[in-house]
Every structure is written in structure tokens, then in C-alpha cells.
Tab-separated table of N, CA and C in Angstrom:
chain	number	residue	atom	x	y	z
A	6	ALA	N	48.822	124.868	49.152
A	6	ALA	CA	50.065	124.455	49.632
A	6	ALA	C	50.279	123.178	49.516
A	7	ILE	N	51.418	122.717	49.215
A	7	ILE	CA	51.848	121.782	49.061
A	7	ILE	C	52.351	121.129	50.748
A	8	ILE	N	52.129	120.584	51.308
A	8	ILE	CA	52.156	119.765	52.449
A	8	ILE	C	52.999	118.393	52.565
A	9	ASP	N	54.256	118.540	52.954
A	9	ASP	CA	55.072	117.163	53.226
A	9	ASP	C	55.381	116.999	54.591
A	10	TRP	N	54.858	115.884	54.801
A	10	TRP	CA	54.901	115.174	56.456
A	10	TRP	C	56.312	114.477	56.640
A	11	LYS	N	57.258	114.925	57.918
A	11	LYS	CA	58.397	114.132	57.633
A	11	LYS	C	58.524	113.697	59.267
A	12	ASN	N	59.065	112.757	59.665
A	12	ASN	CA	59.753	112.508	60.982
A	12	ASN	C	61.290	112.286	61.111
A	13	SER	N	61.614	112.328	62.483
A	13	SER	CA	63.059	112.826	62.737
A	13	SER	C	63.697	112.792	64.302
A	14	ARG	N	64.367	111.564	64.722
A	14	ARG	CA	64.993	111.638	66.322
A	14	ARG	C	65.101	113.051	66.749
A	15	VAL	N	65.882	113.902	65.790
A	15	VAL	CA	65.909	115.131	66.493
A	15	VAL	C	65.633	116.492	65.703
A	16	GLU	N	65.708	117.524	66.349
A	16	GLU	CA	65.297	118.672	65.450
A	16	GLU	C	66.347	118.841	64.154
A	17	LYS	N	65.939	119.319	63.138
A	17	LYS	CA	66.463	119.833	61.863
A	17	LYS	C	67.101	121.563	61.926
A	18	GLU	N	68.280	121.535	61.096
A	18	GLU	CA	68.482	122.776	61.063
A	18	GLU	C	68.053	122.724	59.589
A	19	LYS	N	67.652	124.250	59.243
A	19	LYS	CA	66.906	124.591	57.859
A	19	LYS	C	68.173	124.035	56.315
A	20	GLU	N	68.952	124.464	56.819
A	20	GLU	CA	70.286	124.281	55.643
A	20	GLU	C	70.506	122.940	55.510
A	21	TYR	N	70.352	122.122	56.443
A	21	TYR	CA	70.566	120.453	55.982
A	21	TYR	C	69.399	119.972	55.013
A	22	ILE	N	68.389	120.404	55.139
A	22	ILE	CA	67.181	119.925	54.306
A	22	ILE	C	66.931	120.582	53.215
A	23	LEU	N	67.758	120.863	52.713
A	23	LEU	CA	67.400	121.226	51.044
A	23	LEU	C	66.824	120.729	50.196
A	24	THR	N	66.868	119.144	50.503
A	24	THR	CA	66.758	117.759	49.655
A	24	THR	C	65.209	117.953	49.888
A	25	TYR	N	64.560	117.614	51.548
A	25	TYR	CA	62.930	117.790	51.541
A	25	TYR	C	62.390	119.179	50.959
A	26	PHE	N	62.942	120.221	50.709
A	26	PHE	CA	62.414	121.700	50.133
A	26	PHE	C	62.144	121.043	48.596
A	27	VAL	N	63.251	120.672	48.135
A	27	VAL	CA	63.503	120.447	46.616
A	27	VAL	C	62.232	119.493	46.264
A	28	GLN	N	61.847	118.221	47.230
A	28	GLN	CA	61.097	117.399	46.932
A	28	GLN	C	59.836	118.065	46.929
A	29	THR	N	59.324	118.658	47.881
A	29	THR	CA	58.374	119.161	48.288
A	29	THR	C	57.573	120.475	46.616
A	30	ALA	N	58.888	120.758	45.931
A	30	ALA	CA	58.595	121.706	45.128
A	30	ALA	C	58.574	120.769	43.897
A	31	ALA	N	58.938	119.741	43.767
A	31	ALA	CA	58.956	118.782	42.543
A	31	ALA	C	57.184	118.193	42.679
A	32	TYR	N	56.685	118.229	44.146
A	32	TYR	CA	55.584	118.017	44.020
A	32	TYR	C	54.437	119.053	43.516
A	33	ALA	N	54.720	120.009	43.873
A	33	ALA	CA	54.033	121.284	43.467
A	33	ALA	C	54.378	120.983	41.885
A	34	GLU	N	55.576	120.853	41.567
A	34	GLU	CA	55.710	121.175	39.828
A	34	GLU	C	54.656	120.145	39.167
A	35	MET	N	54.900	118.798	39.939
A	35	MET	CA	53.869	117.832	39.052
A	35	MET	C	52.192	117.881	39.509
A	36	PHE	N	51.868	118.575	40.236
A	36	PHE	CA	50.640	118.950	40.350
A	36	PHE	C	50.271	120.157	39.249
A	37	ARG	N	51.318	121.152	38.980
A	37	ARG	CA	50.802	121.786	37.953
A	37	ARG	C	50.767	121.282	36.630
A	38	GLU	N	51.615	120.241	36.346
A	38	GLU	CA	51.785	119.758	34.790
A	38	GLU	C	50.351	118.844	34.863
A	39	ILE	N	49.733	118.178	36.141
A	39	ILE	CA	48.617	117.167	35.705
A	39	ILE	C	47.302	118.141	35.842
A	40	THR	N	47.133	119.352	36.815
A	40	THR	CA	45.943	120.046	36.789
A	40	THR	C	46.079	121.439	36.003
A	41	GLY	N	47.362	122.010	35.984
A	41	GLY	CA	47.415	123.302	35.112
A	41	GLY	C	47.185	124.115	36.415
A	42	GLN	N	47.270	124.124	37.467
A	42	GLN	CA	46.988	125.438	38.547
A	42	GLN	C	48.539	125.296	39.310
A	43	THR	N	48.964	126.367	39.587
A	43	THR	CA	50.000	126.738	40.088
A	43	THR	C	50.158	126.877	41.675
A	44	ILE	N	50.747	126.071	42.597
A	44	ILE	CA	51.096	126.359	43.809
A	44	ILE	C	52.400	126.782	44.154
A	45	ASN	N	52.499	127.773	45.038
A	45	ASN	CA	53.744	128.722	45.306
A	45	ASN	C	54.379	128.164	46.645
A	46	LYS	N	53.248	128.213	47.265
A	46	LYS	CA	53.486	127.379	48.751
A	46	LYS	C	53.729	126.206	49.244
A	47	ILE	N	54.990	126.260	49.733
A	47	ILE	CA	55.460	124.493	50.544
A	47	ILE	C	55.725	124.228	51.556
A	48	VAL	N	55.210	123.654	52.344
A	48	VAL	CA	55.103	123.583	54.242
A	48	VAL	C	55.600	122.127	54.161
A	49	LEU	N	56.596	122.304	54.713
A	49	LEU	CA	57.452	121.163	55.816
A	49	LEU	C	56.958	121.355	57.114
A	50	CYS	N	56.362	119.789	57.642
A	50	CYS	CA	55.762	119.418	58.711
A	50	CYS	C	56.903	118.431	59.280
A	51	ILE	N	57.893	118.510	60.330
A	51	ILE	CA	58.619	117.479	60.829
A	51	ILE	C	58.355	117.033	62.236
A	52	GLY	N	57.553	116.161	62.160
A	52	GLY	CA	57.504	115.588	63.977
A	52	GLY	C	58.893	114.670	64.283
A	53	VAL	N	59.226	115.478	65.377
A	53	VAL	CA	60.478	115.140	66.106
A	53	VAL	C	60.257	114.527	67.437
A	54	HIS	N	60.831	113.006	67.522
A	54	HIS	CA	60.791	112.449	68.717
A	54	HIS	C	61.718	113.040	69.869
A	55	GLU	N	62.876	113.463	69.549
A	55	GLU	CA	63.560	113.876	70.493
A	55	GLU	C	63.640	115.574	71.055
A	56	GLY	N	62.575	116.401	70.904
A	56	GLY	CA	62.414	117.950	70.415
A	56	GLY	C	61.326	117.932	70.076
A	57	ASN	N	60.970	119.619	69.647
A	57	ASN	CA	59.986	120.180	69.417
A	57	ASN	C	59.738	119.719	67.820
A	58	SER	N	58.409	119.703	67.362
A	58	SER	CA	58.310	119.478	66.022
A	58	SER	C	58.082	120.635	65.413
A	59	GLN	N	58.862	120.691	63.919
A	59	GLN	CA	58.974	121.985	63.707
A	59	GLN	C	58.177	122.027	61.542
A	60	ILE	N	58.041	123.110	61.539
A	60	ILE	CA	57.000	123.679	60.664
A	60	ILE	C	57.923	124.699	59.644
A	61	PHE	N	58.130	124.232	58.244
A	61	PHE	CA	59.215	125.451	57.523
A	61	PHE	C	57.790	125.950	56.367
A	62	VAL	N	57.570	127.007	56.244
A	62	VAL	CA	56.952	127.476	54.989
A	62	VAL	C	57.860	128.354	54.470
A	63	GLU	N	57.949	128.038	52.909
A	63	GLU	CA	58.851	128.296	51.595
A	63	GLU	C	57.944	128.772	50.657
A	64	ASP	N	58.390	129.800	49.754
A	64	ASP	CA	58.111	129.717	48.207
A	64	ASP	C	58.785	129.048	47.543
A	65	ARG	N	58.055	127.923	46.566
A	65	ARG	CA	58.533	126.887	45.653
A	65	ARG	C	59.248	127.151	44.888
A	66	ARG	N	59.007	128.839	44.267
A	66	ARG	CA	59.819	129.096	43.394
A	66	ARG	C	61.471	129.516	43.733
A	67	ASN	N	61.936	129.530	45.004
A	67	ASN	CA	62.881	129.748	45.725
A	67	ASN	C	63.814	128.258	45.201
A	68	TYR	N	63.026	126.886	45.320
A	68	TYR	CA	63.607	125.583	44.599
A	68	TYR	C	63.569	125.177	43.613
A	69	THR	N	62.926	126.228	42.736
A	69	THR	CA	62.597	125.294	41.261
A	69	THR	C	64.695	125.156	40.605
A	70	ASP	N	64.773	126.305	40.769
A	70	ASP	CA	66.571	126.526	40.264
A	70	ASP	C	66.970	124.800	40.243
A	71	LYS	N	67.173	124.577	41.561
A	71	LYS	CA	67.825	123.439	42.845
A	71	LYS	C	67.103	122.334	41.715
A	72	LEU	N	65.767	121.981	41.611
A	72	LEU	CA	64.948	120.951	41.127
A	72	LEU	C	65.560	120.749	39.862
A	73	ARG	N	65.778	121.965	39.197
A	73	ARG	CA	65.929	121.795	37.673
A	73	ARG	C	67.567	120.994	37.777
A	74	TYR	N	68.035	121.293	38.545
A	74	TYR	CA	69.248	120.706	38.697
A	74	TYR	C	69.551	119.413	38.803
A	75	PHE	N	68.461	119.182	40.224
A	75	PHE	CA	68.698	117.519	40.218
A	75	PHE	C	68.149	116.839	39.080
A	76	VAL	N	67.079	117.290	38.381
A	76	VAL	CA	66.426	116.675	37.213
A	76	VAL	C	67.821	116.131	36.125
A	77	ASP	N	67.914	117.447	35.715
A	77	ASP	CA	69.171	117.618	34.457
A	77	ASP	C	70.245	116.371	35.077
A	78	ASP	N	70.714	116.767	36.299
A	78	ASP	CA	71.897	115.725	36.807
A	78	ASP	C	71.810	114.311	36.471
A	79	TYR	N	70.380	113.835	36.872
A	79	TYR	CA	69.864	112.466	36.999
A	79	TYR	C	69.986	112.390	35.440
A	80	ALA	N	69.227	112.704	34.585
A	80	ALA	CA	69.402	112.387	33.286
A	80	ALA	C	70.241	112.387	32.627
A	81	ASN	N	71.129	113.460	32.846
A	81	ASN	CA	72.559	113.017	32.314
A	81	ASN	C	73.172	111.757	32.545
A	82	ARG	N	73.102	111.477	34.138
A	82	ARG	CA	73.686	110.120	34.299
A	82	ARG	C	72.954	108.881	33.837
A	83	LEU	N	72.017	109.081	34.013
A	83	LEU	CA	70.698	107.986	32.900
A	83	LEU	C	70.978	107.503	31.840
A	84	TYR	N	71.404	108.578	31.144
A	84	TYR	CA	71.475	108.614	29.583
A	84	TYR	C	73.087	108.639	28.916
A	85	LYS	N	74.210	108.202	29.987
A	85	LYS	CA	74.958	108.479	29.349
A	85	LYS	C	75.632	107.293	28.741
């Protein structure tokens, strides 16, 4: 698994942290490009100052399309 550690003042709703999952999926993709090994499990651990710490476990493949969209969008804006 790729594990990404975050911190926050308050607990996060899963639907509001899409970019965290996409970022972690990007780490998994970069690892695959470098090593040839595929990692499908991504884990977000969020230390919360005013609440309970949170752990989210997801399949990287759920975020691959969104990652490609972000990369393509960035490239399109960069090379205009």
C-alpha cells in the first residue's frame, strides 16, 4: 500500500478530500513507473487536532481516471 499522512484541525468528510486520494494514487503510479511494481491499495491517515483521527483505505484504480484528468488539464494549460 501507499500510505499518505495528513493532519487537520477537524475531521474530514470523505467526499471533500478527493484530491488527497488522487495525490496518493499519483504516488502509486510514480512508484509503478520507477519499479515496475503495481500497488493498488492507497491509505490516507489523517491526524485530527479537534476530533478522532481518520483512516481511509481505497483502491487506487478508483482514482486513476481523475488523476489522468488532472494531469491532462495541467498539461493543456501549461502548453497553451
